[in-house]
Tab-separated table of C-alpha atoms and ligand atoms in Angstrom:
chain	number	residue	atom	x	y	z
A	115	MET	CA	-1.249	2.848	4.047
A	116	LYS	CA	-2.013	3.621	0.735
A	117	LEU	CA	-5.713	5.118	0.037
A	118	TYR	CA	-7.439	4.566	-3.582
A	119	GLU	CA	-8.209	7.013	-5.683
A	120	PHE	CA	-11.601	7.775	-4.900
A	121	GLN	CA	-10.637	7.865	-1.303
A	122	ALA	CA	-7.633	10.131	-1.984
A	123	LYS	CA	-10.166	12.426	-3.706
A	124	GLU	CA	-12.589	12.373	-0.664
A	125	VAL	CA	-9.708	13.697	1.359
A	126	PHE	CA	-8.655	16.305	-1.109
A	127	ALA	CA	-12.013	17.624	-1.560
A	128	ARG	CA	-12.749	18.173	1.846
A	129	GLN	CA	-9.568	20.369	2.314
A	130	GLY	CA	-10.940	22.612	-1.023
A	131	ILE	CA	-8.969	20.966	-3.717
A	132	PRO	CA	-11.506	20.604	-7.075
A	133	VAL	CA	-12.044	17.240	-8.023
A	134	PRO	CA	-14.112	15.713	-10.949
A	135	ARG	CA	-17.733	14.925	-9.961
A	136	GLY	CA	-17.820	11.372	-9.580
A	137	ARG	CA	-18.961	8.206	-8.151
A	138	ARG	CA	-17.505	4.594	-7.076
A	139	ALA	CA	-19.344	1.782	-8.488
A	140	SER	CA	-18.501	-1.817	-7.583
A	141	THR	CA	-20.833	-3.646	-10.244
A	142	PRO	CA	-21.386	-2.805	-13.760
A	143	ALA	CA	-24.713	-1.835	-13.016
A	144	GLU	CA	-23.491	1.029	-10.428
A	145	ALA	CA	-21.119	2.312	-13.038
A	146	GLU	CA	-24.213	2.507	-15.744
A	147	ALA	CA	-26.201	4.503	-13.380
A	148	ALA	CA	-23.354	6.623	-12.371
A	149	ALA	CA	-22.631	7.294	-16.134
A	150	ARG	CA	-26.574	7.928	-16.837
A	151	GLU	CA	-25.933	10.865	-14.191
A	152	LEU	CA	-22.379	11.880	-15.484
A	153	GLY	CA	-22.767	11.734	-18.919
A	154	ARG	CA	-19.596	11.290	-21.178
A	155	CYS	CA	-17.068	9.695	-18.688
A	156	VAL	CA	-13.814	8.016	-17.586
A	157	VAL	CA	-13.813	4.530	-16.083
A	158	LYS	CA	-10.936	4.224	-13.965
A	159	ALA	CA	-9.977	0.734	-11.966
A	160	GLN	CA	-8.946	1.445	-8.386
A	161	VAL	CA	-6.066	-0.401	-7.708
A	162	HIS	CA	-2.989	0.606	-5.244
A	163	VAL	CA	-0.435	1.163	-8.178
A	164	GLY	CA	0.418	3.918	-11.118
A	165	GLY	CA	0.518	4.106	-14.713
A	166	ARG	CA	-3.127	2.472	-14.658
A	167	GLY	CA	-3.608	4.317	-18.055
A	168	LYS	CA	-1.033	2.673	-19.800
A	169	ALA	CA	-2.136	-0.646	-18.571
A	170	GLY	CA	-5.642	-0.092	-19.851
A	171	GLY	CA	-7.133	0.418	-16.546
A	172	ILE	CA	-8.466	4.075	-17.610
A	173	LYS	CA	-11.417	3.771	-19.966
A	174	LEU	CA	-13.088	6.802	-21.862
A	175	VAL	CA	-16.967	5.951	-22.442
A	176	GLU	CA	-19.578	7.991	-24.386
A	177	THR	CA	-22.534	6.414	-22.791
A	178	PRO	CA	-24.052	4.673	-19.700
A	179	ALA	CA	-24.000	0.931	-21.978
A	180	GLU	CA	-20.135	1.619	-22.872
A	181	ALA	CA	-19.402	2.686	-18.753
A	182	ARG	CA	-21.427	-0.838	-18.249
A	183	ALA	CA	-19.236	-2.310	-20.525
A	184	ALA	CA	-15.541	-0.567	-19.118
A	185	ALA	CA	-16.828	-1.912	-15.499
A	186	GLU	CA	-17.546	-5.506	-16.917
A	187	ALA	CA	-13.832	-5.518	-18.361
A	188	LEU	CA	-12.248	-4.156	-15.416
A	189	LEU	CA	-14.178	-5.330	-12.182
A	190	GLY	CA	-13.189	-8.968	-10.745
A	191	LYS	CA	-9.730	-8.964	-12.706
A	192	PRO	CA	-6.340	-8.356	-12.299
A	193	LEU	CA	-4.565	-5.259	-13.015
A	194	LYS	CA	-0.707	-4.827	-13.097
A	195	GLY	CA	-1.002	-7.737	-10.291
A	196	PHE	CA	-4.246	-6.489	-8.450
A	197	LEU	CA	-7.466	-7.748	-8.294
A	198	VAL	CA	-10.083	-4.724	-9.343
A	199	HIS	CA	-12.946	-4.607	-6.669
A	200	HIS	CA	-13.813	-0.868	-7.569
A	201	VAL	CA	-14.118	1.434	-10.541
A	202	LEU	CA	-14.227	5.385	-10.273
A	203	VAL	CA	-16.726	6.644	-12.741
A	204	GLU	CA	-15.763	10.259	-13.423
A	205	GLU	CA	-17.109	13.241	-15.642
A	206	ALA	CA	-14.455	13.352	-18.575
A	207	LEU	CA	-12.729	16.402	-18.789
A	208	PRO	CA	-12.108	18.565	-21.699
A	209	ILE	CA	-8.138	18.987	-21.050
A	210	ALA	CA	-5.962	21.307	-22.544
A	211	ALA	CA	-2.832	20.681	-20.371
A	212	GLU	CA	-1.644	18.058	-17.978
A	213	TYR	CA	0.752	19.300	-14.831
A	214	TYR	CA	2.223	17.559	-12.000
A	215	LEU	CA	1.996	18.478	-8.197
A	216	SER	CA	3.061	16.508	-5.404
A	217	VAL	CA	4.147	16.865	-1.509
A	218	THR	CA	6.254	14.109	-0.094
A	219	ILE	CA	9.414	14.363	2.383
A	220	ASP	CA	12.770	14.546	1.436
A	221	ARG	CA	15.084	12.744	3.725
A	222	THR	CA	18.233	14.625	2.519
A	223	PRO	CA	17.114	17.957	4.358
A	224	LYS	CA	14.538	15.758	6.229
A	225	ARG	CA	12.212	18.166	5.371
A	226	PRO	CA	8.540	18.149	3.273
A	227	VAL	CA	9.447	18.943	-0.555
A	228	MET	CA	6.845	20.286	-2.907
A	229	ILE	CA	7.586	19.094	-6.777
A	230	ALA	CA	6.088	20.496	-9.603
A	231	SER	CA	6.099	20.399	-13.483
A	232	ALA	CA	4.279	21.531	-16.523
A	233	MET	CA	4.813	17.717	-17.810
A	234	GLY	CA	2.075	15.923	-16.322
A	235	GLY	CA	0.130	13.032	-17.162
A	236	VAL	CA	3.207	10.784	-17.766
A	237	ASP	CA	5.237	9.197	-15.410
A	238	ILE	CA	7.084	11.835	-13.234
A	239	GLU	CA	10.201	9.401	-12.794
A	240	GLU	CA	10.390	9.337	-16.687
A	241	VAL	CA	10.544	13.210	-16.893
A	242	ALA	CA	12.865	13.139	-13.793
A	243	ALA	CA	15.302	11.026	-16.089
A	244	SER	CA	14.885	12.524	-19.487
A	245	THR	CA	14.227	16.275	-18.896
A	246	PRO	CA	14.965	17.039	-15.076
A	247	GLU	CA	15.083	20.906	-15.834
A	248	ARG	CA	11.398	20.398	-16.317
A	249	ILE	CA	10.843	19.375	-12.651
A	250	ALA	CA	10.870	22.334	-10.131
A	251	ARG	CA	11.222	21.669	-6.151
A	252	LEU	CA	10.648	23.598	-3.124
A	253	VAL	CA	11.862	22.584	0.052
A	254	ILE	CA	9.653	23.647	2.619
A	255	ASP	CA	10.457	24.799	6.379
A	256	PRO	CA	8.026	22.889	8.271
A	257	ALA	CA	7.851	25.834	11.052
A	258	TYR	CA	6.336	27.914	8.779
A	259	GLY	CA	4.743	25.988	5.829
A	260	PRO	CA	5.274	26.979	2.200
A	261	MET	CA	5.138	30.872	1.746
A	262	GLY	CA	2.921	32.724	-0.863
A	263	TYR	CA	5.982	33.962	-2.687
A	264	GLU	CA	7.953	30.681	-2.449
A	265	VAL	CA	4.876	29.069	-4.034
A	266	ARG	CA	4.484	31.706	-6.880
A	267	MET	CA	8.303	30.983	-7.624
A	268	LEU	CA	7.553	27.148	-7.640
A	269	CYS	CA	5.134	27.726	-10.021
A	270	ASP	CA	6.728	29.932	-12.534
A	271	ARG	CA	9.853	27.670	-12.323
A	272	ALA	CA	7.831	24.593	-13.518
A	273	GLY	CA	6.397	26.422	-16.114
A	274	PHE	CA	2.691	26.808	-15.440
A	275	GLU	CA	0.894	29.095	-17.614
A	276	PRO	CA	0.547	32.692	-15.973
A	277	ARG	CA	-3.390	32.667	-16.221
A	278	VAL	CA	-3.531	29.343	-13.658
A	279	ARG	CA	-0.993	30.443	-11.096
A	280	ARG	CA	-3.265	31.526	-8.824
A	281	ALA	CA	-5.422	28.750	-8.693
A	282	VAL	CA	-2.586	25.922	-8.862
A	283	GLY	CA	-1.153	27.982	-5.980
A	284	ASP	CA	-4.228	27.832	-3.921
A	285	ILE	CA	-4.556	24.014	-4.504
A	286	ALA	CA	-0.691	23.889	-3.730
A	287	HIS	CA	-1.455	25.505	0.091
A	288	ARG	CA	-4.454	22.974	0.459
A	289	LEU	CA	-2.044	20.149	-0.370
A	290	TYR	CA	0.342	20.848	1.745
A	291	ARG	CA	-1.971	21.647	4.636
A	292	VAL	CA	-3.584	18.016	3.984
A	293	PHE	CA	-0.308	16.314	3.640
A	294	VAL	CA	0.581	17.861	7.216
A	295	GLU	CA	-2.366	17.240	8.994
A	296	SER	CA	-2.904	13.620	7.790
A	297	ASP	CA	0.634	12.786	8.564
A	298	ALA	CA	0.896	11.770	4.855
A	299	SER	CA	4.328	10.275	3.396
A	300	LEU	CA	2.924	11.199	-0.276
A	301	ALA	CA	0.397	13.532	-1.608
A	302	GLU	CA	0.335	13.638	-5.564
A	303	ILE	CA	-1.673	14.925	-7.949
A	304	ASN	CA	-0.933	13.508	-11.441
A	305	PRO	CA	-2.256	15.062	-13.803
A	306	LEU	CA	-3.318	18.359	-12.378
A	307	VAL	CA	-5.910	19.123	-15.221
A	308	VAL	CA	-6.276	22.444	-17.112
A	309	THR	CA	-9.250	22.312	-18.616
A	310	GLU	CA	-10.133	24.308	-21.746
A	311	ALA	CA	-11.774	27.059	-19.879
A	312	GLY	CA	-8.961	27.484	-18.029
A	313	THR	CA	-10.133	26.048	-14.530
A	314	VAL	CA	-7.709	23.823	-12.833
A	315	ILE	CA	-8.891	20.281	-11.284
A	316	ALA	CA	-6.935	17.174	-9.743
A	317	ALA	CA	-7.791	14.113	-12.333
A	318	ASP	CA	-5.748	12.028	-10.339
A	319	ALA	CA	-4.668	11.637	-6.639
A	320	LYS	CA	-2.659	9.547	-4.545
A	321	PHE	CA	-2.181	9.879	-0.992
A	322	ASP	CA	-0.091	7.521	1.266
A	323	VAL	CA	-0.105	7.761	5.004
A	324	ASP	CA	2.751	6.982	7.548
A	325	ASP	CA	1.529	3.712	9.384
A	326	ASN	CA	3.244	4.885	12.315
A	327	ALA	CA	0.578	7.670	12.606
A	328	LEU	CA	-2.450	5.616	11.977
A	329	PHE	CA	-3.190	5.772	15.984
A	330	ARG	CA	-3.944	9.369	15.475
A	331	GLN	CA	-5.349	9.252	12.355
A	332	GLN	CA	-8.753	7.473	13.240
A	333	ALA	CA	-10.435	8.874	10.319
A	334	LEU	CA	-8.401	7.833	7.743
A	335	VAL	CA	-8.207	4.182	9.391
A	336	ALA	CA	-11.742	3.304	8.096
A	337	TYR	CA	-10.503	3.833	4.858
A	338	ARG	CA	-8.135	0.828	5.123
A	339	GLU	CA	-11.028	-1.217	6.325
A	340	GLU	CA	-12.474	-0.215	3.177
A	341	SER	CA	-9.636	-1.118	0.645
A	342	GLU	CA	-8.020	-4.326	2.392
A	343	GLU	CA	-9.476	-7.400	0.635
A	344	ASP	CA	-8.022	-9.893	2.628
A	345	PRO	CA	-9.472	-10.394	6.131
A	346	ILE	CA	-6.428	-12.047	7.880
A	347	GLU	CA	-4.099	-9.479	6.761
A	348	ALA	CA	-6.661	-6.841	7.970
A	349	GLU	CA	-6.678	-8.859	11.709
A	350	ALA	CA	-2.543	-8.830	11.251
A	351	HIS	CA	-2.675	-5.236	11.076
A	352	ARG	CA	-4.890	-4.566	13.740
A	353	ARG	CA	-2.700	-6.495	16.181
A	354	GLY	CA	0.676	-4.980	14.591
A	355	VAL	CA	1.767	-7.900	13.016
A	356	ASN	CA	3.883	-7.757	10.346
A	357	TYR	CA	2.212	-10.392	7.846
A	358	VAL	CA	1.482	-10.913	4.206
A	359	ARG	CA	-0.853	-13.787	2.804
A	360	LEU	CA	0.487	-15.516	-0.072
A	361	ASN	CA	-1.487	-18.530	-1.923
A	362	GLY	CA	0.763	-21.645	-0.900
A	363	ASP	CA	0.096	-23.956	2.109
A	364	ILE	CA	3.423	-23.686	4.095
A	365	GLY	CA	3.483	-20.921	6.805
A	366	ILE	CA	6.409	-19.316	7.356
A	367	ILE	CA	7.797	-17.024	10.491
A	368	GLY	CA	11.242	-15.653	11.003
A	369	ASN	CA	12.632	-12.614	12.181
A	370	GLY	CA	13.839	-9.984	10.136
A	371	ALA	CA	12.519	-9.306	6.556
A	372	GLY	CA	15.393	-10.448	4.639
A	373	LEU	CA	15.634	-13.581	6.779
A	374	VAL	CA	11.581	-14.384	5.738
A	375	MET	CA	12.412	-13.598	2.128
A	376	SER	CA	14.931	-15.928	1.819
A	377	THR	CA	12.934	-18.278	3.480
A	378	LEU	CA	10.434	-18.477	1.417
A	379	ASP	CA	12.966	-18.502	-1.599
A	380	LEU	CA	14.251	-22.107	0.048
A	381	VAL	CA	10.696	-23.696	0.458
A	382	THR	CA	9.811	-22.831	-2.809
A	383	ARG	CA	13.345	-24.411	-4.571
A	384	TYR	CA	12.430	-27.353	-2.353
A	385	GLY	CA	9.110	-27.923	-4.189
A	386	GLY	CA	6.885	-26.056	-1.615
A	387	ARG	CA	4.506	-23.302	-1.734
A	388	PRO	CA	4.778	-20.512	0.919
A	389	ALA	CA	1.234	-19.384	2.582
A	390	ASN	CA	2.678	-16.117	3.716
A	391	PHE	CA	5.343	-13.873	4.987
A	392	LEU	CA	5.357	-13.204	8.591
A	393	ASP	CA	8.085	-11.088	10.268
A	394	ILE	CA	8.453	-11.185	14.160
A	395	GLY	CA	10.813	-8.674	14.196
A	396	GLY	CA	13.597	-7.982	16.477
A	397	GLY	CA	13.409	-8.886	20.343
A	398	ALA	CA	10.279	-10.826	19.521
A	399	ARG	CA	9.266	-12.198	22.836
A	400	ALA	CA	6.827	-14.998	23.692
A	401	GLU	CA	3.625	-13.293	23.416
A	402	VAL	CA	4.600	-11.846	19.866
A	403	VAL	CA	5.352	-15.489	18.443
A	404	ARG	CA	2.318	-16.639	19.834
A	405	GLU	CA	-0.032	-14.059	18.054
A	406	ALA	CA	2.226	-14.934	15.105
A	407	LEU	CA	1.299	-18.345	15.202
A	408	SER	CA	-2.520	-17.838	15.557
A	409	ILE	CA	-2.540	-15.261	12.427
A	410	VAL	CA	-0.852	-17.687	10.418
A	411	LEU	CA	-3.070	-20.682	11.629
A	412	MET	CA	-5.924	-18.354	10.689
A	413	ASP	CA	-5.395	-19.325	7.114
A	414	PRO	CA	-7.110	-22.657	6.535
A	415	ASN	CA	-4.744	-23.894	3.655
A	416	VAL	CA	-1.848	-23.840	6.020
A	417	LYS	CA	-0.868	-27.647	6.351
A	418	GLY	CA	2.609	-26.968	7.994
A	419	ILE	CA	4.852	-24.039	9.654
A	420	LEU	CA	8.722	-23.010	9.347
A	421	PHE	CA	9.989	-20.997	12.303
A	422	ASN	CA	13.484	-19.928	11.095
A	423	ILE	CA	14.673	-17.605	13.819
A	424	PHE	CA	18.296	-16.268	13.951
A	425	GLY	CA	19.055	-14.926	17.095
A	426	GLY	CA	20.727	-11.643	17.790
A	427	ILE	CA	18.305	-9.486	20.096
A	428	THR	CA	15.842	-12.086	19.369
A	429	ARG	CA	16.590	-14.839	22.139
A	430	GLY	CA	16.507	-18.574	21.157
A	431	ASP	CA	15.176	-19.433	24.381
A	432	ALA	CA	12.225	-16.455	24.594
A	433	VAL	CA	11.082	-18.043	21.139
A	434	ALA	CA	11.081	-21.721	21.745
A	435	ARG	CA	8.983	-20.485	24.936
A	436	GLY	CA	6.456	-18.800	22.772
A	437	VAL	CA	6.054	-21.394	20.612
A	438	LEU	CA	5.496	-23.891	23.306
A	439	ASP	CA	3.311	-21.854	25.030
A	440	ALA	CA	1.087	-21.419	21.821
A	441	VAL	CA	1.184	-25.021	21.307
A	442	SER	CA	-0.035	-25.965	24.496
A	443	THR	CA	-3.161	-23.405	24.856
A	444	MET	CA	-3.838	-23.839	21.230
A	445	ASP	CA	-4.961	-26.619	19.230
A	446	ILE	CA	-2.568	-27.253	16.805
A	447	ARG	CA	-3.034	-30.042	14.022
A	448	VAL	CA	0.133	-29.224	11.616
A	449	PRO	CA	3.760	-30.008	11.973
A	450	ILE	CA	5.638	-27.208	12.980
A	451	VAL	CA	9.366	-27.516	11.987
A	452	VAL	CA	11.847	-25.026	14.137
A	453	ARG	CA	15.316	-23.835	12.883
A	454	MET	CA	17.052	-21.909	15.315
A	455	ALA	CA	20.666	-20.193	15.528
A	456	GLY	CA	22.586	-17.418	17.225
A	457	THR	CA	21.697	-16.139	20.728
A	458	ARG	CA	20.576	-18.964	23.104
A	459	ALA	CA	19.862	-21.422	20.367
A	460	ALA	CA	21.111	-23.985	22.131
A	461	GLU	CA	18.926	-23.247	24.955
A	462	GLY	CA	15.826	-22.941	22.621
A	463	LEU	CA	16.306	-26.231	20.976
A	464	LYS	CA	16.821	-27.669	24.656
A	465	LEU	CA	13.270	-26.587	25.454
A	466	LEU	CA	11.551	-28.118	22.638
A	467	GLU	CA	13.040	-31.330	23.152
A	468	GLY	CA	10.302	-33.752	23.876
A	469	SER	CA	7.707	-31.571	22.525
A	470	PRO	CA	6.154	-32.292	19.068
A	471	LEU	CA	8.199	-29.223	17.292
A	472	ILE	CA	10.492	-30.970	14.882
A	473	PRO	CA	13.844	-29.343	15.374
A	474	ALA	CA	16.293	-28.649	12.002
A	475	ALA	CA	20.063	-27.962	12.339
A	476	SER	CA	19.932	-25.579	8.615
A	477	PRO	CA	17.723	-23.422	6.788
A	478	ALA	CA	17.685	-25.764	3.930
A	479	GLU	CA	17.360	-29.052	5.958
A	480	ALA	CA	14.178	-27.111	7.612
A	481	ALA	CA	12.883	-26.119	4.511
A	482	LYS	CA	13.362	-29.936	3.010
A	483	ARG	CA	11.586	-31.316	6.046
A	484	VAL	CA	8.774	-29.194	6.337
A	485	VAL	CA	8.123	-29.407	2.424
A	486	GLU	CA	8.168	-33.299	2.648
A	487	LEU	CA	5.727	-33.382	5.571
A	488	VAL	CA	3.180	-31.326	3.645
A	489	LYS	CA	3.196	-32.911	0.829
A	490	GLN	CA	2.063	-36.393	2.688
A	491	ARG	CA	-0.722	-34.372	4.142
A	492	ARG	CA	-2.043	-32.893	0.654
B	1335	GDP	P1	-2.716	6.641	-13.734
B	1335	GDP	O1	-2.410	6.200	-15.289
B	1335	GDP	O2	-2.748	5.427	-12.949
B	1335	GDP	O3	-1.457	7.706	-12.995
B	1335	GDP	O4	-4.268	7.176	-14.231
B	1335	GDP	P2	-4.653	8.716	-14.250
B	1335	GDP	O5	-5.807	8.947	-13.458
B	1335	GDP	O6	-3.357	9.647	-14.042
B	1335	GDP	O7	-4.783	8.606	-15.904
B	1335	GDP	C1	-4.098	8.402	-16.950
B	1335	GDP	C2	-4.369	9.489	-18.202
B	1335	GDP	O8	-5.633	9.216	-18.409
B	1335	GDP	C3	-4.191	10.906	-17.736
B	1335	GDP	O9	-2.774	11.552	-17.719
B	1335	GDP	C4	-5.253	11.263	-18.873
B	1335	GDP	O10	-4.389	11.522	-20.088
B	1335	GDP	C5	-6.190	10.394	-19.150
B	1335	GDP	N1	-7.317	10.744	-18.296
B	1335	GDP	C6	-7.489	10.434	-16.816
B	1335	GDP	N2	-8.694	11.361	-16.582
B	1335	GDP	C7	-9.197	11.860	-17.633
B	1335	GDP	C8	-10.290	12.340	-17.755
B	1335	GDP	O11	-11.306	12.903	-16.896
B	1335	GDP	N3	-10.442	12.872	-19.493
B	1335	GDP	C9	-9.659	12.666	-20.068
B	1335	GDP	N4	-9.988	12.830	-21.492
B	1335	GDP	N5	-8.908	11.810	-20.028
B	1335	GDP	C10	-8.209	11.520	-18.722
B	1336	MN	MN1	-2.075	9.359	-12.539
């Protein structure tokens, strides 16, 4: 789960990491009011993606009227493929230097790693590619956390100015603490700004929480409600269904992300438009299948459904039972095409005989069939 910058900064501030004064705004009027309070400021589009600066999502403004205009230009419009619902209006900082500081998991030593660089503000991936020697890393023993001397050496290797090392070190320890306590997979500050007066402050914040830990991160789950724009996706998450809403009219359900993706491609190739991605995963039982169908049918655009099941651990007969069970208990008014292969596929298809479900021999045939049926209903 990704947090928005304004949410991440709330989390960081609670941990004592200095962040700029700021207000979230969802309308141009709110942005204008915030700017009146804050003075010269930056208006920042809140989307779950980095590189907003280069894409025009960060605007420096001098007056409340300019803040209003900047918010108007950003709100309700897409930025790097994401619709902007909120902006963050923040006091502008007198920037002297931009550093980079983050904590993430390094899968090779299977430990948290702290990454620091004096080349902040730009894409860290670019720095890593062109001048890797400018990036310093500290692999952390989770039993002890980062030691004071280790962090001091990291700051030294990163090339941080001596006068700010104490302040940066303090932030580094707090960043590690919030990373561990929140079961984060990434806690990143880029840029960590050194102001002209020599104070250190987190001008940007990225925070990703491991979805598998959300059961014990209730305080953070509240942020998800706030950040999730699509109500069906939100409901799917609550029920533990792996669902992404798309804008077509053919519901897609399959097992395995790769199979579902290729099914989306096939449907598109035969002239259809997928309404969603939904992966029921391996070993899916009847209950899971029913849940999946009910999520897909929450989308009123759906005019037909394609099931593409490749039985491995997942058994064809179990899926067939799930579909039949769902069809008999739910009021389904759209055609459902089923393609099944692999473990107990024959048994599954046999169970479907005599039901309104439409069997198909291959993925291509299934895709063609569902596209035809949906076209008739448009
Ligand atoms: P990102 O591009 O999505 O990573 O967004 P950032 O929040 O990192 O902003 C990109 C760049 O905008 C930063 O590297 C800064 O150079 C600039 N910027 C961000 N905040 C401020 C600010 O408060 N004052 C000034 N002058 N520049 C800022
Ligand atoms: Mn940034």
